[in-house]
Amino acid sequence: MHNTTPPTTNNPFDIFVIGARKGFFIATNNLLPNVLMAYVIAEILNITGAMKLIGVAFGPVMGFFGLPGEAVTVLMTTWLSCSAGVGIAVSLFAKGLLTTTHITILMPALFLMASQIQYMGRLLGVADVPKKYWPFLMLVSIINSCIGMLVMRFFV
Amino acid sequence: MGVENQSSDEWKVGVGAYIALIFAVLFFSGLFMKVDGMAWLGALDFTTLAGKFGTMQDAKSTFVGSGGTSAKGGFLFALSLIPTVMLALGVLEIFSHYGAIRAAHKLLTPLLRPLLDIPGRTGLALITDLQSTDAGAALTKELYDEKQITKKELVIMAAWQYSGAGLINNYFAIGSALFASLTVPIIMPLVLMVVLKFVGAMFTRLVLNTLYKKDFVNA
């Protein structure tokens, strides 16, 4: 997704502009469509009442991390796609279902368990990691996320 | 692209690189935000420089408005995120250019053997993963193909890379959408995540040395 070749210019203004341009492309090509999709999904979950059910069902588990049950949708989505996960978090925040405290607790988990299905191919597959260890590595990421959320509870 | 060639020339770390790293950390730390009597320090603070949208006359909300829902609500909200992402990646590009990443690499390398029991030369692949998952994966494969690392070391490296892959770029490019909602300095979750990458990889090292011990008897 990112162009990692070093810029050929030494002018700091040009370098900033190169980065800002990357930012614009990511924001418009990646973030915007994902946020839009996340808002639509959140709306569907709301209208059908599914969000309420999820909130009740996962309330106890997520409560352990200081989060409302609905926050589980953020984690499930980021596991599939980081941008979509952030999008869901943003839309739940806009709806008032998540507060700034909740967002702060979720922040490390949003990335530590991000896009795992995608990265299975792009990272584990490419690096030739024996498939036998893939489920274990996935578990490590989820454990990392849980520790991350617990640690953040003490900082918010 | 050989790892060796790259580490010799392009990866030299001077004083400037460390200064760039310190500046990068301070810039995203929020320490310079609203310092009493020294408002000018805000010029070195991410949140201050991100600024804010104006509002319509006599109105409270920005152009995003209030009460927007679904596709239309999401679209306008996403539009309001674009400047933060542009600023974040713009300054990140500058800090990287002046060697902040190289300095981090230099600081990371001596930790690898004691913490993860992997050779210091794997540091480049790990630090590259922070910026690009794909480049990090390619460098890791190269190390393994050239027999510079064993299978066990490969799995430990993969554990470090897989959890929070592409961390720095993802955090600033995608996560910046949530920066305004954080109650802690922007840099704090990032530091925690890097620490947890080590925790996860150390846990992996432990499990490979116990539960999966048989797999590596001949390695």
Short mmCIF file of C-alpha atoms in Angstrom, two decimals:
data_model
loop_
_atom_site.label_atom_id
_atom_site.label_comp_id
_atom_site.label_asym_id
_atom_site.label_seq_id
_atom_site.Cartn_x
_atom_site.Cartn_y
_atom_site.Cartn_z
CA MET A 1 0.00 0.00 0.00
CA HIS A 2 2.84 2.35 0.84
CA ASN A 3 5.59 3.54 -1.39
CA THR A 4 8.75 2.95 0.61
CA THR A 5 11.29 4.26 -1.87
CA PRO A 6 13.09 7.22 -0.32
CA PRO A 7 12.22 10.59 -1.81
CA THR A 8 14.82 11.88 -4.23
CA THR A 9 14.66 15.44 -2.94
CA ASN A 10 16.37 16.90 0.11
CA ASN A 11 14.09 19.88 0.44
CA PRO A 12 12.04 19.42 3.63
CA PHE A 13 9.05 21.21 2.10
CA ASP A 14 9.01 18.80 -0.83
CA ILE A 15 9.40 15.85 1.53
CA PHE A 16 6.44 17.01 3.58
CA VAL A 17 4.36 17.37 0.45
CA ILE A 18 5.28 13.85 -0.68
CA GLY A 19 4.06 12.51 2.66
CA ALA A 20 0.95 14.68 2.72
CA ARG A 21 0.11 13.44 -0.78
CA LYS A 22 0.40 9.84 0.43
CA GLY A 23 -1.88 10.84 3.29
CA PHE A 24 -4.44 12.26 0.88
CA PHE A 25 -4.45 9.07 -1.19
CA ILE A 26 -4.80 6.86 1.86
CA ALA A 27 -7.52 9.07 3.32
CA THR A 28 -9.55 9.19 0.11
CA ASN A 29 -8.86 5.71 -1.30
CA ASN A 30 -8.72 3.73 1.91
CA LEU A 31 -10.17 5.56 4.88
CA LEU A 32 -13.14 7.29 3.26
CA PRO A 33 -14.70 4.20 1.59
CA ASN A 34 -14.12 2.19 4.75
CA VAL A 35 -15.66 4.78 7.04
CA LEU A 36 -18.64 5.09 4.70
CA MET A 37 -19.10 1.30 4.71
CA ALA A 38 -18.74 1.16 8.48
CA TYR A 39 -21.39 3.85 8.95
CA VAL A 40 -23.78 1.91 6.70
CA ILE A 41 -23.12 -1.37 8.55
CA ALA A 42 -23.60 0.36 11.90
CA GLU A 43 -26.86 1.81 10.61
CA ILE A 44 -28.08 -1.65 9.51
CA LEU A 45 -27.14 -3.13 12.89
CA ASN A 46 -29.00 -0.27 14.58
CA ILE A 47 -32.19 -0.42 12.50
CA THR A 48 -32.47 -4.19 12.83
CA GLY A 49 -31.77 -4.04 16.53
CA ALA A 50 -28.80 -6.39 16.14
CA MET A 51 -26.49 -3.86 17.77
CA LYS A 52 -28.59 -3.96 20.94
CA LEU A 53 -28.42 -7.76 21.01
CA ILE A 54 -24.64 -7.70 20.51
CA GLY A 55 -24.34 -5.10 23.25
CA VAL A 56 -26.24 -7.27 25.71
CA ALA A 57 -24.57 -10.55 24.68
CA PHE A 58 -21.02 -9.28 24.92
CA GLY A 59 -21.59 -6.86 27.77
CA PRO A 60 -20.04 -9.08 30.46
CA VAL A 61 -16.93 -10.03 28.45
CA MET A 62 -16.22 -6.50 27.24
CA GLY A 63 -17.01 -5.11 30.70
CA PHE A 64 -13.85 -6.84 31.85
CA PHE A 65 -11.91 -4.41 29.67
CA GLY A 66 -13.98 -1.44 30.74
CA LEU A 67 -15.89 -1.42 27.45
CA PRO A 68 -19.58 -1.70 26.49
CA GLY A 69 -20.68 -4.90 24.71
CA GLU A 70 -21.06 -3.07 21.38
CA ALA A 71 -17.27 -2.54 21.31
CA VAL A 72 -16.86 -6.18 20.28
CA THR A 73 -17.97 -5.17 16.77
CA VAL A 74 -14.87 -2.95 16.55
CA LEU A 75 -12.60 -5.86 17.47
CA MET A 76 -14.28 -8.36 15.14
CA THR A 77 -14.06 -5.91 12.25
CA THR A 78 -10.45 -4.85 12.79
CA TRP A 79 -9.47 -8.52 12.79
CA LEU A 80 -10.67 -8.65 9.18
CA SER A 81 -9.62 -5.15 8.16
CA CYS A 82 -7.94 -2.42 10.16
CA SER A 83 -9.52 0.47 8.25
CA ALA A 84 -13.00 -1.02 8.62
CA GLY A 85 -12.38 -1.53 12.35
CA VAL A 86 -11.36 2.10 12.77
CA GLY A 87 -14.43 3.06 10.72
CA ILE A 88 -16.75 1.14 13.04
CA ALA A 89 -15.09 2.73 16.08
CA VAL A 90 -15.58 6.16 14.53
CA SER A 91 -19.26 5.52 13.76
CA LEU A 92 -20.01 4.10 17.23
CA PHE A 93 -18.31 7.16 18.71
CA ALA A 94 -20.46 9.44 16.55
CA LYS A 95 -23.57 7.57 17.77
CA GLY A 96 -22.49 8.05 21.37
CA LEU A 97 -22.15 4.30 21.98
CA LEU A 98 -18.42 4.69 22.62
CA THR A 99 -16.83 7.51 24.63
CA THR A 100 -13.31 8.95 24.36
CA THR A 101 -12.33 6.65 27.24
CA HIS A 102 -13.56 3.60 25.30
CA ILE A 103 -11.75 4.68 22.14
CA THR A 104 -8.53 5.11 24.13
CA ILE A 105 -8.85 1.62 25.63
CA LEU A 106 -9.55 0.12 22.20
CA MET A 107 -6.69 1.90 20.44
CA PRO A 108 -3.87 -0.68 20.89
CA ALA A 109 -6.18 -3.62 20.15
CA LEU A 110 -7.31 -1.95 16.92
CA PHE A 111 -3.78 -2.43 15.55
CA LEU A 112 -2.33 -5.38 17.46
CA MET A 113 -4.97 -7.72 16.01
CA ALA A 114 -5.48 -5.79 12.77
CA SER A 115 -6.12 -7.33 9.35
CA GLN A 116 -4.98 -10.76 10.46
CA ILE A 117 -6.57 -12.64 7.56
CA GLN A 118 -4.95 -10.33 5.03
CA TYR A 119 -1.56 -10.47 6.72
CA MET A 120 -1.71 -14.27 6.86
CA GLY A 121 -0.99 -14.22 3.15
CA ARG A 122 1.00 -11.03 2.95
CA LEU A 123 3.27 -11.74 5.92
CA LEU A 124 3.20 -15.36 7.12
CA GLY A 125 2.77 -16.75 3.61
CA VAL A 126 5.42 -14.55 2.03
CA ALA A 127 7.96 -15.20 4.81
CA ASP A 128 7.36 -18.98 4.51
CA VAL A 129 6.40 -19.44 8.15
CA PRO A 130 5.29 -23.11 8.56
CA LYS A 131 1.46 -23.24 8.57
CA LYS A 132 1.54 -25.30 11.72
CA TYR A 133 2.28 -22.17 13.78
CA TRP A 134 -0.22 -19.81 12.13
CA PRO A 135 -3.08 -20.41 14.59
CA PHE A 136 -0.67 -19.95 17.47
CA LEU A 137 0.63 -16.66 16.06
CA MET A 138 -2.96 -15.47 15.67
CA LEU A 139 -3.59 -16.34 19.31
CA VAL A 140 -0.50 -14.34 20.31
CA SER A 141 -1.93 -11.28 18.53
CA ILE A 142 -5.24 -11.64 20.34
CA ILE A 143 -3.48 -12.07 23.70
CA ASN A 144 -1.42 -8.95 22.89
CA SER A 145 -4.64 -7.03 22.20
CA CYS A 146 -6.22 -8.14 25.47
CA ILE A 147 -3.13 -7.09 27.44
CA GLY A 148 -3.14 -3.80 25.53
CA MET A 149 -6.75 -3.05 26.50
CA LEU A 150 -6.15 -3.97 30.14
CA VAL A 151 -3.06 -1.74 30.33
CA MET A 152 -4.94 1.17 28.73
CA ARG A 153 -7.62 0.90 31.43
CA PHE A 154 -5.05 2.19 33.90
CA PHE A 155 -4.11 5.17 31.76
CA VAL A 156 -7.53 6.56 30.82
CA MET B 1 18.08 -6.09 -2.50
CA GLY B 2 20.64 -7.56 -0.14
CA VAL B 3 20.28 -6.93 3.55
CA GLU B 4 24.04 -6.56 3.86
CA ASN B 5 24.40 -3.86 1.20
CA GLN B 6 21.59 -1.92 2.73
CA SER B 7 22.97 -2.00 6.25
CA SER B 8 26.40 -0.78 5.21
CA ASP B 9 25.58 2.44 3.43
CA GLU B 10 22.03 3.59 3.70
CA TRP B 11 21.67 2.64 7.34
CA LYS B 12 24.46 4.72 8.85
CA VAL B 13 23.17 6.54 11.92
CA GLY B 14 24.49 9.97 12.80
CA VAL B 15 23.58 12.45 15.52
CA GLY B 16 20.99 13.97 13.19
CA ALA B 17 19.08 10.70 13.09
CA TYR B 18 18.78 10.59 16.87
CA ILE B 19 17.67 14.21 16.93
CA ALA B 20 15.03 13.33 14.32
CA LEU B 21 13.83 10.43 16.47
CA ILE B 22 13.64 12.60 19.61
CA PHE B 23 11.75 15.27 17.68
CA ALA B 24 9.35 12.67 16.28
CA VAL B 25 8.58 11.34 19.77
CA LEU B 26 8.13 14.86 21.19
CA PHE B 27 5.99 15.96 18.25
CA PHE B 28 3.45 13.20 18.84
CA SER B 29 3.80 13.18 22.64
CA GLY B 30 1.48 16.11 23.27
CA LEU B 31 3.98 17.54 25.75
CA PHE B 32 4.09 20.79 23.79
CA MET B 33 0.33 21.22 23.62
CA LYS B 34 -0.96 24.22 25.55
CA VAL B 35 2.11 24.84 27.72
CA ASP B 36 1.21 27.80 29.96
CA GLY B 37 3.03 30.96 28.95
CA MET B 38 4.80 29.18 26.09
CA ALA B 39 2.14 28.96 23.43
CA TRP B 40 4.85 29.04 20.75
CA LEU B 41 5.78 25.45 21.67
CA GLY B 42 2.52 24.51 19.99
CA ALA B 43 4.42 24.90 16.72
CA LEU B 44 6.08 21.60 17.64
CA ASP B 45 2.87 19.79 18.57
CA PHE B 46 0.84 17.54 16.28
CA THR B 47 -2.59 18.28 17.70
CA THR B 48 -2.01 22.04 17.72
CA LEU B 49 -0.81 21.97 14.11
CA ALA B 50 -3.73 19.79 13.04
CA GLY B 51 -5.89 22.80 13.96
CA LYS B 52 -9.66 22.77 13.86
CA PHE B 53 -12.49 23.41 11.46
CA GLY B 54 -14.36 26.65 11.75
CA THR B 55 -18.09 26.73 12.31
CA MET B 56 -20.86 28.47 10.44
CA GLN B 57 -21.83 31.78 11.95
CA ASP B 58 -23.91 31.37 15.11
CA ALA B 59 -23.70 27.61 14.82
CA LYS B 60 -21.95 25.14 17.11
CA SER B 61 -21.02 22.31 14.79
CA THR B 62 -18.50 22.25 11.95
CA PHE B 63 -19.41 21.51 8.34
CA VAL B 64 -19.96 17.88 9.38
CA GLY B 65 -23.05 19.06 11.21
CA SER B 66 -24.84 16.93 13.75
CA GLY B 67 -27.21 14.00 13.42
CA GLY B 68 -25.85 12.71 10.10
CA THR B 69 -26.26 8.95 9.60
CA SER B 70 -25.25 6.07 7.34
CA ALA B 71 -23.53 6.67 3.99
CA LYS B 72 -24.03 10.45 3.94
CA GLY B 73 -23.06 10.89 7.58
CA GLY B 74 -20.01 8.66 7.08
CA PHE B 75 -18.91 10.48 3.95
CA LEU B 76 -18.90 13.92 5.52
CA PHE B 77 -17.22 12.65 8.64
CA ALA B 78 -14.50 10.90 6.62
CA LEU B 79 -13.90 14.16 4.74
CA SER B 80 -13.18 15.85 8.04
CA LEU B 81 -10.46 13.28 8.76
CA ILE B 82 -8.38 13.94 5.66
CA PRO B 83 -6.30 16.91 6.96
CA THR B 84 -5.14 14.98 10.04
CA VAL B 85 -3.98 12.04 7.95
CA MET B 86 -2.20 14.36 5.50
CA LEU B 87 -0.40 16.21 8.30
CA ALA B 88 0.55 12.97 10.08
CA LEU B 89 2.05 11.35 6.99
CA GLY B 90 3.69 14.60 5.89
CA VAL B 91 5.68 15.01 9.11
CA LEU B 92 6.30 11.27 9.35
CA GLU B 93 7.93 11.49 5.93
CA ILE B 94 10.21 14.27 7.18
CA PHE B 95 11.19 12.44 10.37
CA SER B 96 11.91 9.27 8.37
CA HIS B 97 13.94 11.23 5.85
CA TYR B 98 16.20 12.59 8.57
CA GLY B 99 16.80 9.12 9.95
CA ALA B 100 14.34 8.68 12.85
CA ILE B 101 13.65 5.10 11.74
CA ARG B 102 17.36 4.32 11.35
CA ALA B 103 18.01 5.61 14.87
CA ALA B 104 15.20 3.41 16.21
CA HIS B 105 16.78 0.45 14.38
CA LYS B 106 20.12 1.16 16.03
CA LEU B 107 18.52 1.30 19.48
CA LEU B 108 16.51 -1.86 18.86
CA THR B 109 19.31 -4.13 17.68
CA PRO B 110 21.10 -4.84 21.01
CA LEU B 111 17.77 -5.90 22.57
CA LEU B 112 17.10 -8.73 20.13
CA ARG B 113 19.43 -11.45 21.45
CA PRO B 114 18.62 -11.07 25.15
CA LEU B 115 14.86 -10.60 24.72
CA LEU B 116 14.00 -12.75 21.73
CA ASP B 117 17.09 -14.89 21.19
CA ILE B 118 17.34 -13.85 17.54
CA PRO B 119 20.44 -12.35 15.87
CA GLY B 120 20.88 -8.55 15.81
CA ARG B 121 20.94 -8.53 12.00
CA THR B 122 17.22 -9.36 11.98
CA GLY B 123 16.61 -5.82 13.32
CA LEU B 124 16.31 -4.35 9.84
CA ALA B 125 13.51 -6.73 8.86
CA LEU B 126 11.68 -6.00 12.12
CA ILE B 127 11.98 -2.23 11.91
CA THR B 128 10.96 -2.35 8.24
CA ASP B 129 7.80 -4.20 9.29
CA LEU B 130 6.84 -1.16 11.37
CA GLN B 131 6.59 0.81 8.14
CA SER B 132 5.61 -1.78 5.57
CA THR B 133 4.28 -5.27 6.24
CA ASP B 134 5.19 -6.46 2.75
CA ALA B 135 8.77 -5.17 2.76
CA GLY B 136 9.30 -6.63 6.24
CA ALA B 137 7.98 -10.00 5.08
CA ALA B 138 10.24 -9.97 2.03
CA LEU B 139 13.35 -9.19 4.11
CA THR B 140 12.44 -11.96 6.57
CA LYS B 141 12.08 -14.51 3.79
CA GLU B 142 15.45 -13.45 2.43
CA LEU B 143 17.14 -13.99 5.80
CA TYR B 144 15.63 -17.47 6.02
CA ASP B 145 16.46 -18.38 2.42
CA GLU B 146 20.08 -17.31 2.96
CA LYS B 147 20.12 -19.51 6.09
CA GLN B 148 20.95 -16.51 8.28
CA ILE B 149 18.16 -17.49 10.65
CA THR B 150 16.82 -20.88 11.78
CA LYS B 151 13.22 -21.99 11.54
CA LYS B 152 12.67 -21.21 15.21
CA GLU B 153 14.06 -17.71 14.79
CA LEU B 154 11.79 -17.29 11.77
CA VAL B 155 8.69 -18.09 13.83
CA ILE B 156 9.76 -15.71 16.62
CA MET B 157 10.34 -12.95 14.06
CA ALA B 158 6.94 -13.67 12.52
CA ALA B 159 5.28 -13.36 15.93
CA TRP B 160 6.85 -9.92 16.38
CA GLN B 161 5.81 -8.80 12.91
CA TYR B 162 2.33 -10.35 12.70
CA SER B 163 0.79 -8.63 15.72
CA GLY B 164 0.46 -5.01 14.73
CA ALA B 165 2.00 -5.40 11.29
CA GLY B 166 2.87 -2.15 9.51
CA LEU B 167 2.30 -0.50 12.89
CA ILE B 168 3.70 3.00 12.39
CA ASN B 169 2.11 3.54 9.00
CA ASN B 170 -1.23 2.04 10.00
CA TYR B 171 -1.31 3.99 13.24
CA PHE B 172 -0.66 7.34 11.64
CA ALA B 173 -2.50 6.75 8.37
CA ILE B 174 -5.62 5.00 9.64
CA GLY B 175 -5.51 5.48 13.40
CA SER B 176 -5.22 9.25 13.06
CA ALA B 177 -8.98 9.19 12.46
CA LEU B 178 -9.26 8.53 16.20
CA PHE B 179 -6.48 10.79 17.49
CA ALA B 180 -8.93 13.54 18.42
CA SER B 181 -10.82 11.07 20.64
CA LEU B 182 -7.78 9.93 22.65
CA THR B 183 -7.55 10.86 26.33
CA VAL B 184 -3.81 10.06 26.43
CA PRO B 185 -0.86 11.45 24.38
CA ILE B 186 -0.86 10.12 20.81
CA ILE B 187 2.55 8.53 21.29
CA MET B 188 1.49 6.48 24.31
CA PRO B 189 -0.57 3.72 22.63
CA LEU B 190 2.18 3.44 19.99
CA VAL B 191 4.88 2.84 22.59
CA LEU B 192 2.65 0.32 24.37
CA MET B 193 2.06 -1.54 21.10
CA VAL B 194 5.79 -1.78 20.33
CA VAL B 195 6.39 -3.11 23.86
CA LEU B 196 3.59 -5.66 23.38
CA LYS B 197 5.14 -6.79 20.10
CA PHE B 198 8.15 -7.81 22.21
CA VAL B 199 5.92 -9.38 24.86
CA GLY B 200 4.14 -11.48 22.22
CA ALA B 201 7.41 -12.55 20.61
CA MET B 202 8.93 -13.41 24.02
CA PHE B 203 5.86 -15.51 24.79
CA THR B 204 6.31 -17.22 21.42
CA ARG B 205 9.96 -17.91 22.24
CA LEU B 206 8.87 -19.48 25.53
CA VAL B 207 6.21 -21.66 23.90
CA LEU B 208 8.56 -22.81 21.12
CA ASN B 209 11.12 -23.78 23.75
CA THR B 210 8.60 -25.80 25.74
CA LEU B 211 5.43 -27.00 23.97
CA TYR B 212 7.02 -27.21 20.51
CA LYS B 213 10.48 -28.22 21.75
CA LYS B 214 10.48 -31.43 19.68
CA ASP B 215 10.12 -29.50 16.41
CA PHE B 216 13.49 -27.85 16.81
CA VAL B 217 15.67 -30.63 18.18
CA ASN B 218 17.72 -30.84 15.00
CA ALA B 219 17.62 -27.14 14.21
#
